[in-house]
Amino acid sequence: MKKKKINSNNLLLLITIVLFFVMYAAGCIVYADKGFTRFQTFLNILINNAGLICITAGMTCVMLTGGIDISVGGVIALVGMCCVIFMRDFGGSPFTALFVALAVGAAFGIVQGFLVAYLEIQPFIVTLAGMFFARGMTQIISSDHLNVEGNDAFDKILHAKIVIPGLGYVNNNDIYINAYIKIGVIVALVLVFVLFFMLQRTKLGRAFYAVGGNQQSALMLGINVKRTKFLSHLICSLLAGIAGYVFFITVGSGSGDNAMGYEMDAIASSIIGGTMLTGGVGNIIGTMFGVFSLSTIQKIVNAAGLGDPWWTGITRAAMLCLFLVLQSIILIRKNKGVKA
């Protein structure tokens, strides 16, 4: 019985981790001259995807309960624009701008969570409306690409680099370049750790799995299903707000086009990381490796000289289909085991 449980919950996680290391090792062997062997290349994956890691972690929480949230990309764009206006026109600081980001995320989480959990409207419809609203509000605030100017504190955060000793490289001019990460990476990794602990060790985390696994059984166990669904959407939107702030301090600007398609990348990363669309199975660590895998595919495709965006889309689609098939096989085996 224990062996079957391990297979159901962790097999996809294991496959995702192994696949990532295989792909990255292949990149290091075949495209060593393109910088794959430099540790900074992996750190760049973290830097460029810090915001995506945040929203994918939140997406995993919603998908564990059997729901979905496609408003997260729009929330990131709206948060970035609000932070720019707040700091540029109202003299806000980078620290207080974080509270603006959290407020925007909380507002979306409360409204969408209430509509999904207590009015029992389909989460896809609710969050689709949320996506349209967030993108529309971003354009209403400003249809231009806005930057924060003249804010020394923000400039320091924007250009801050956290050096990692001993992992740098020597460039073609025989100059040693230190390996580094940015502040957004620290935020993303802390959130992953916190959510991993929450899902594995707290009553709320276990409730997410129970509700996604079987709502009727969860009710019989005394779990408040509606409140659990509400909290999953609230957490997801709060993380989207934080992701918007991380995205903002990484690119340094606000635009209606920011984070375009991030909601689809978050869903794909969650699935590749082992989170089942039906709910009840998933892991935050797997989700993070799902982000790594998608980014690694893009780097390999670009290194191969296939810079056209459709090649990246095709390879991502192939990986997503592979994991959907694996999920179906595991789900069928799990159902057979229950009937037996």
CSV table of C-alpha atoms in Angstrom, one decimal:
chain,number,residue,atom,x,y,z
A,1,MET,CA,0.0,0.0,0.0
A,2,LYS,CA,2.8,2.4,0.9
A,3,LYS,CA,4.6,1.6,-2.3
A,4,LYS,CA,1.5,2.4,-4.4
A,5,LYS,CA,1.1,5.8,-2.6
A,6,ILE,CA,4.7,6.7,-3.4
A,7,ASN,CA,4.3,5.9,-7.0
A,8,SER,CA,1.1,7.9,-7.4
A,9,ASN,CA,2.4,11.1,-5.7
A,10,ASN,CA,6.0,11.1,-6.6
A,11,LEU,CA,6.6,9.3,-9.9
A,12,LEU,CA,5.9,12.4,-12.0
A,13,LEU,CA,8.1,14.5,-9.8
A,14,LEU,CA,10.9,12.0,-10.2
A,15,ILE,CA,10.4,11.9,-14.0
A,16,THR,CA,10.5,15.8,-14.1
A,17,ILE,CA,13.7,16.1,-12.1
A,18,VAL,CA,15.4,13.3,-14.1
A,19,LEU,CA,14.3,14.9,-17.4
A,20,PHE,CA,15.5,18.3,-16.5
A,21,PHE,CA,19.0,17.0,-15.6
A,22,VAL,CA,19.1,14.9,-18.7
A,23,MET,CA,18.2,17.9,-20.9
A,24,TYR,CA,20.6,20.2,-19.1
A,25,ALA,CA,23.4,17.6,-19.3
A,26,ALA,CA,22.7,17.2,-23.0
A,27,GLY,CA,22.9,21.0,-23.5
A,28,CYS,CA,26.2,21.1,-21.7
A,29,ILE,CA,27.6,18.3,-23.9
A,30,VAL,CA,26.2,19.5,-27.3
A,31,TYR,CA,26.3,23.2,-26.8
A,32,ALA,CA,29.2,23.7,-24.4
A,33,ASP,CA,30.5,26.5,-26.7
A,34,LYS,CA,27.1,28.4,-26.1
A,35,GLY,CA,27.8,28.8,-22.4
A,36,PHE,CA,25.8,25.8,-21.1
A,37,THR,CA,28.7,24.7,-18.9
A,38,ARG,CA,28.8,28.0,-17.0
A,39,PHE,CA,26.9,28.0,-13.8
A,40,GLN,CA,25.7,31.5,-14.6
A,41,THR,CA,23.6,30.0,-17.3
A,42,PHE,CA,21.6,28.1,-14.8
A,43,LEU,CA,21.4,31.1,-12.5
A,44,ASN,CA,20.0,33.1,-15.5
A,45,ILE,CA,17.2,30.6,-15.6
A,46,LEU,CA,16.4,31.5,-12.0
A,47,ILE,CA,16.7,35.2,-12.7
A,48,ASN,CA,14.6,35.3,-15.8
A,49,ASN,CA,11.9,33.1,-14.3
A,50,ALA,CA,11.7,34.3,-10.7
A,51,GLY,CA,8.2,35.8,-11.2
A,52,LEU,CA,7.1,32.7,-13.1
A,53,ILE,CA,8.2,30.5,-10.2
A,54,CYS,CA,6.1,32.6,-7.8
A,55,ILE,CA,2.9,32.3,-9.8
A,56,THR,CA,3.4,28.7,-10.7
A,57,ALA,CA,3.7,27.9,-7.0
A,58,GLY,CA,0.4,29.6,-6.5
A,59,MET,CA,-1.1,27.9,-9.5
A,60,THR,CA,-0.2,24.6,-8.0
A,61,CYS,CA,-2.1,25.4,-4.8
A,62,VAL,CA,-5.3,26.0,-6.9
A,63,MET,CA,-4.8,23.0,-9.1
A,64,LEU,CA,-4.4,20.8,-6.1
A,65,THR,CA,-8.0,21.6,-5.2
A,66,GLY,CA,-9.1,20.8,-8.7
A,67,GLY,CA,-9.3,24.4,-9.8
A,68,ILE,CA,-7.4,26.7,-12.1
A,69,ASP,CA,-6.5,30.4,-12.3
A,70,ILE,CA,-5.8,32.1,-15.6
A,71,SER,CA,-5.8,35.6,-14.3
A,72,VAL,CA,-2.3,35.5,-12.9
A,73,GLY,CA,-0.5,37.0,-15.9
A,74,GLY,CA,-2.9,39.9,-16.0
A,75,VAL,CA,-2.4,40.5,-12.3
A,76,ILE,CA,1.3,40.7,-12.8
A,77,ALA,CA,0.9,43.3,-15.5
A,78,LEU,CA,-1.5,45.3,-13.4
A,79,VAL,CA,0.7,45.2,-10.4
A,80,GLY,CA,3.7,46.4,-12.3
A,81,MET,CA,1.8,49.3,-13.8
A,82,CYS,CA,0.3,50.3,-10.3
A,83,CYS,CA,3.8,50.2,-8.8
A,84,VAL,CA,5.2,52.4,-11.5
A,85,ILE,CA,2.4,55.0,-11.1
A,86,PHE,CA,2.6,54.8,-7.3
A,87,MET,CA,6.4,55.4,-7.2
A,88,ARG,CA,6.6,57.9,-10.1
A,89,ASP,CA,3.6,60.0,-9.5
A,90,PHE,CA,3.0,59.7,-5.8
A,91,GLY,CA,6.5,59.5,-4.5
A,92,GLY,CA,6.2,55.9,-3.1
A,93,SER,CA,9.2,53.9,-2.1
A,94,PRO,CA,10.1,50.4,-3.3
A,95,PHE,CA,9.1,49.0,0.1
A,96,THR,CA,5.6,50.6,0.2
A,97,ALA,CA,5.1,49.5,-3.5
A,98,LEU,CA,5.2,45.9,-2.2
A,99,PHE,CA,2.1,46.6,-0.2
A,100,VAL,CA,0.4,48.0,-3.3
A,101,ALA,CA,1.3,44.7,-5.1
A,102,LEU,CA,-0.1,42.7,-2.2
A,103,ALA,CA,-3.3,44.8,-2.1
A,104,VAL,CA,-3.9,44.2,-5.8
A,105,GLY,CA,-3.3,40.5,-5.4
A,106,ALA,CA,-5.5,40.2,-2.4
A,107,ALA,CA,-8.4,42.0,-4.1
A,108,PHE,CA,-8.3,39.6,-7.0
A,109,GLY,CA,-8.0,36.6,-4.6
A,110,ILE,CA,-11.0,37.7,-2.4
A,111,VAL,CA,-13.3,38.4,-5.3
A,112,GLN,CA,-12.4,35.4,-7.4
A,113,GLY,CA,-12.2,33.0,-4.4
A,114,PHE,CA,-15.7,34.1,-3.2
A,115,LEU,CA,-17.2,33.6,-6.7
A,116,VAL,CA,-15.6,30.2,-7.1
A,117,ALA,CA,-16.0,28.8,-3.6
A,118,TYR,CA,-19.2,30.3,-2.3
A,119,LEU,CA,-21.2,31.0,-5.5
A,120,GLU,CA,-19.8,27.8,-7.1
A,121,ILE,CA,-19.1,29.4,-10.5
A,122,GLN,CA,-16.6,27.6,-12.6
A,123,PRO,CA,-13.0,28.8,-11.8
A,124,PHE,CA,-12.1,28.9,-15.5
A,125,ILE,CA,-14.9,31.4,-16.2
A,126,VAL,CA,-14.2,33.5,-13.1
A,127,THR,CA,-10.5,33.8,-13.7
A,128,LEU,CA,-11.0,34.4,-17.4
A,129,ALA,CA,-13.0,37.4,-16.5
A,130,GLY,CA,-10.3,38.3,-14.0
A,131,MET,CA,-7.7,38.1,-16.7
A,132,PHE,CA,-9.7,40.4,-19.1
A,133,PHE,CA,-10.3,42.8,-16.2
A,134,ALA,CA,-6.6,43.0,-15.2
A,135,ARG,CA,-5.4,43.5,-18.7
A,136,GLY,CA,-8.0,46.1,-19.4
A,137,MET,CA,-7.3,48.0,-16.2
A,138,THR,CA,-3.6,48.0,-17.0
A,139,GLN,CA,-4.3,49.7,-20.4
A,140,ILE,CA,-6.7,52.2,-18.8
A,141,ILE,CA,-4.1,53.3,-16.3
A,142,SER,CA,-1.7,53.7,-19.2
A,143,SER,CA,-1.3,52.3,-22.7
A,144,ASP,CA,2.3,53.3,-22.7
A,145,HIS,CA,5.5,51.5,-21.5
A,146,LEU,CA,6.3,53.3,-18.3
A,147,ASN,CA,9.6,53.5,-16.3
A,148,VAL,CA,10.4,54.7,-12.8
A,149,GLU,CA,12.7,57.6,-13.1
A,150,GLY,CA,14.7,59.5,-10.5
A,151,ASN,CA,14.2,57.0,-7.7
A,152,ASP,CA,17.6,56.1,-6.3
A,153,ALA,CA,16.3,53.4,-3.9
A,154,PHE,CA,14.6,51.6,-6.7
A,155,ASP,CA,17.6,51.9,-9.0
A,156,LYS,CA,19.7,50.1,-6.4
A,157,ILE,CA,17.2,47.3,-6.1
A,158,LEU,CA,16.8,47.0,-9.9
A,159,HIS,CA,20.6,46.7,-10.5
A,160,ALA,CA,21.5,44.9,-7.3
A,161,LYS,CA,23.4,41.6,-7.8
A,162,ILE,CA,24.1,39.1,-5.1
A,163,VAL,CA,27.5,37.6,-5.9
A,164,ILE,CA,28.0,33.8,-5.4
A,165,PRO,CA,31.8,33.3,-4.7
A,166,GLY,CA,33.7,30.6,-6.6
A,167,LEU,CA,31.1,29.9,-9.3
A,168,GLY,CA,32.1,32.5,-11.8
A,169,TYR,CA,33.9,32.0,-15.2
A,170,VAL,CA,36.7,33.6,-17.2
A,171,ASN,CA,35.4,35.3,-20.4
A,172,ASN,CA,37.2,35.5,-23.8
A,173,ASN,CA,39.2,38.5,-22.5
A,174,ASP,CA,40.6,36.5,-19.6
A,175,ILE,CA,38.5,38.5,-17.2
A,176,TYR,CA,36.9,36.6,-14.3
A,177,ILE,CA,33.2,37.2,-14.1
A,178,ASN,CA,31.5,36.6,-10.8
A,179,ALA,CA,28.3,34.4,-10.7
A,180,TYR,CA,25.3,36.3,-9.3
A,181,ILE,CA,21.6,36.2,-8.7
A,182,LYS,CA,19.1,39.0,-8.2
A,183,ILE,CA,16.8,39.8,-5.3
A,184,GLY,CA,13.8,38.3,-7.1
A,185,VAL,CA,15.4,34.9,-7.0
A,186,ILE,CA,15.7,35.0,-3.3
A,187,VAL,CA,12.0,35.9,-3.0
A,188,ALA,CA,11.0,33.1,-5.3
A,189,LEU,CA,13.1,30.4,-3.5
A,190,VAL,CA,11.8,31.5,-0.1
A,191,LEU,CA,8.2,31.3,-1.3
A,192,VAL,CA,8.8,27.8,-2.7
A,193,PHE,CA,10.2,26.7,0.6
A,194,VAL,CA,7.4,28.2,2.6
A,195,LEU,CA,4.7,26.7,0.3
A,196,PHE,CA,6.4,23.3,0.4
A,197,PHE,CA,6.3,23.4,4.2
A,198,MET,CA,2.7,24.5,4.2
A,199,LEU,CA,1.5,21.8,1.8
A,200,GLN,CA,3.4,19.0,3.5
A,201,ARG,CA,3.2,19.9,7.2
A,202,THR,CA,0.1,22.0,7.8
A,203,LYS,CA,-3.6,21.3,8.1
A,204,LEU,CA,-4.4,23.7,5.3
A,205,GLY,CA,-1.9,22.0,3.0
A,206,ARG,CA,-3.4,18.6,3.7
A,207,ALA,CA,-6.9,20.0,3.1
A,208,PHE,CA,-5.8,21.2,-0.4
A,209,TYR,CA,-4.9,17.6,-1.3
A,210,ALA,CA,-8.0,16.1,0.3
A,211,VAL,CA,-10.4,18.5,-1.5
A,212,GLY,CA,-8.7,17.8,-4.8
A,213,GLY,CA,-8.7,14.1,-4.3
A,214,ASN,CA,-12.3,13.7,-3.3
A,215,GLN,CA,-14.6,16.5,-2.1
A,216,GLN,CA,-17.2,14.2,-0.6
A,217,SER,CA,-14.5,12.4,1.4
A,218,ALA,CA,-13.1,15.7,2.5
A,219,LEU,CA,-16.5,16.8,3.8
A,220,MET,CA,-16.8,13.5,5.7
A,221,LEU,CA,-13.4,14.3,7.3
A,222,GLY,CA,-14.7,17.6,8.5
A,223,ILE,CA,-12.9,19.8,6.0
A,224,ASN,CA,-14.6,23.0,5.1
A,225,VAL,CA,-14.4,22.6,1.3
A,226,LYS,CA,-15.6,26.1,0.4
A,227,ARG,CA,-13.2,27.8,2.7
A,228,THR,CA,-10.3,25.6,1.4
A,229,LYS,CA,-11.1,26.6,-2.2
A,230,PHE,CA,-11.4,30.2,-1.2
A,231,LEU,CA,-8.0,30.2,0.5
A,232,SER,CA,-6.4,28.4,-2.5
A,233,HIS,CA,-7.5,31.2,-4.8
A,234,LEU,CA,-6.5,33.9,-2.2
A,235,ILE,CA,-3.0,32.4,-1.9
A,236,CYS,CA,-2.7,32.1,-5.7
A,237,SER,CA,-3.6,35.8,-6.2
A,238,LEU,CA,-1.4,37.0,-3.4
A,239,LEU,CA,1.5,35.1,-5.0
A,240,ALA,CA,0.6,36.7,-8.3
A,241,GLY,CA,0.8,40.1,-6.6
A,242,ILE,CA,4.3,39.2,-5.2
A,243,ALA,CA,5.2,37.8,-8.7
A,244,GLY,CA,4.2,41.1,-10.2
A,245,TYR,CA,6.5,42.9,-7.8
A,246,VAL,CA,9.3,40.5,-8.5
A,247,PHE,CA,8.7,41.0,-12.3
A,248,PHE,CA,8.7,44.8,-11.7
A,249,ILE,CA,12.0,44.9,-9.8
A,250,THR,CA,13.5,42.7,-12.5
A,251,VAL,CA,12.5,44.6,-15.6
A,252,GLY,CA,12.0,48.0,-14.0
A,253,SER,CA,9.0,49.0,-16.0
A,254,GLY,CA,5.2,48.7,-16.3
A,255,SER,CA,3.4,47.7,-19.5
A,256,GLY,CA,0.1,46.1,-20.6
A,257,ASP,CA,2.2,43.5,-22.4
A,258,ASN,CA,4.2,42.4,-19.3
A,259,ALA,CA,3.9,38.7,-18.4
A,260,MET,CA,1.9,37.9,-21.6
A,261,GLY,CA,1.2,34.2,-21.7
A,262,TYR,CA,2.5,33.6,-18.1
A,263,GLU,CA,-0.7,32.0,-17.1
A,264,MET,CA,-0.3,29.3,-19.7
A,265,ASP,CA,3.4,28.8,-18.8
A,266,ALA,CA,2.4,28.5,-15.1
A,267,ILE,CA,-0.2,25.8,-15.9
A,268,ALA,CA,2.2,23.9,-18.2
A,269,SER,CA,5.0,24.1,-15.6
A,270,SER,CA,2.6,22.8,-12.9
A,271,ILE,CA,1.5,19.9,-15.1
A,272,ILE,CA,5.1,19.0,-16.1
A,273,GLY,CA,6.0,19.2,-12.4
A,274,GLY,CA,3.5,16.5,-11.6
A,275,THR,CA,0.4,18.4,-10.6
A,276,MET,CA,-2.7,16.6,-11.9
A,277,LEU,CA,-5.4,18.6,-13.6
A,278,THR,CA,-8.0,16.5,-11.6
A,279,GLY,CA,-6.5,17.7,-8.3
A,280,GLY,CA,-5.1,15.9,-5.3
A,281,VAL,CA,-1.6,15.2,-6.6
A,282,GLY,CA,1.2,17.7,-6.9
A,283,ASN,CA,4.4,19.0,-5.4
A,284,ILE,CA,5.9,22.5,-5.3
A,285,ILE,CA,9.4,21.2,-5.9
A,286,GLY,CA,8.2,19.5,-9.0
A,287,THR,CA,6.5,22.7,-10.1
A,288,MET,CA,9.8,24.6,-9.8
A,289,PHE,CA,11.6,21.9,-11.9
A,290,GLY,CA,8.7,22.2,-14.4
A,291,VAL,CA,9.7,25.9,-14.8
A,292,PHE,CA,13.4,24.9,-15.2
A,293,SER,CA,12.5,22.3,-17.8
A,294,LEU,CA,10.5,24.7,-20.0
A,295,SER,CA,13.2,27.3,-19.8
A,296,THR,CA,15.9,24.7,-20.6
A,297,ILE,CA,14.0,23.6,-23.7
A,298,GLN,CA,13.9,27.2,-24.9
A,299,LYS,CA,17.6,27.6,-24.3
A,300,ILE,CA,18.4,24.4,-26.2
A,301,VAL,CA,16.2,25.4,-29.1
A,302,ASN,CA,17.8,28.8,-29.3
A,303,ALA,CA,21.3,27.3,-29.1
A,304,ALA,CA,20.4,25.0,-32.0
A,305,GLY,CA,19.7,28.0,-34.1
A,306,LEU,CA,16.0,27.6,-34.1
A,307,GLY,CA,15.2,31.1,-32.9
A,308,ASP,CA,11.7,31.3,-34.3
A,309,PRO,CA,9.1,31.2,-31.5
A,310,TRP,CA,7.1,28.4,-33.0
A,311,TRP,CA,9.9,25.9,-32.5
A,312,THR,CA,9.9,26.6,-28.7
A,313,GLY,CA,6.1,26.3,-28.8
A,314,ILE,CA,6.3,22.9,-30.6
A,315,THR,CA,8.8,21.5,-28.2
A,316,ARG,CA,6.9,22.7,-25.1
A,317,ALA,CA,3.7,21.2,-26.6
A,318,ALA,CA,5.4,17.9,-27.0
A,319,MET,CA,6.6,17.8,-23.4
A,320,LEU,CA,3.2,18.9,-22.1
A,321,CYS,CA,1.5,16.1,-24.1
A,322,LEU,CA,4.0,13.6,-22.8
A,323,PHE,CA,3.2,14.5,-19.2
A,324,LEU,CA,-0.6,14.6,-19.8
A,325,VAL,CA,-0.3,11.0,-21.1
A,326,LEU,CA,1.7,10.0,-18.1
A,327,GLN,CA,-0.8,11.6,-15.8
A,328,SER,CA,-3.6,9.6,-17.5
A,329,ILE,CA,-1.7,6.4,-17.2
A,330,ILE,CA,-1.0,7.0,-13.5
A,331,LEU,CA,-4.7,8.0,-12.9
A,332,ILE,CA,-5.9,4.8,-14.6
A,333,ARG,CA,-3.6,2.7,-12.5
A,334,LYS,CA,-4.7,4.5,-9.4
A,335,ASN,CA,-8.4,3.9,-10.1
A,336,LYS,CA,-7.7,0.3,-10.8
A,337,GLY,CA,-6.0,0.0,-7.5
A,338,VAL,CA,-8.9,1.6,-5.7
A,339,LYS,CA,-11.4,-0.8,-7.4
A,340,ALA,CA,-9.2,-3.8,-6.5
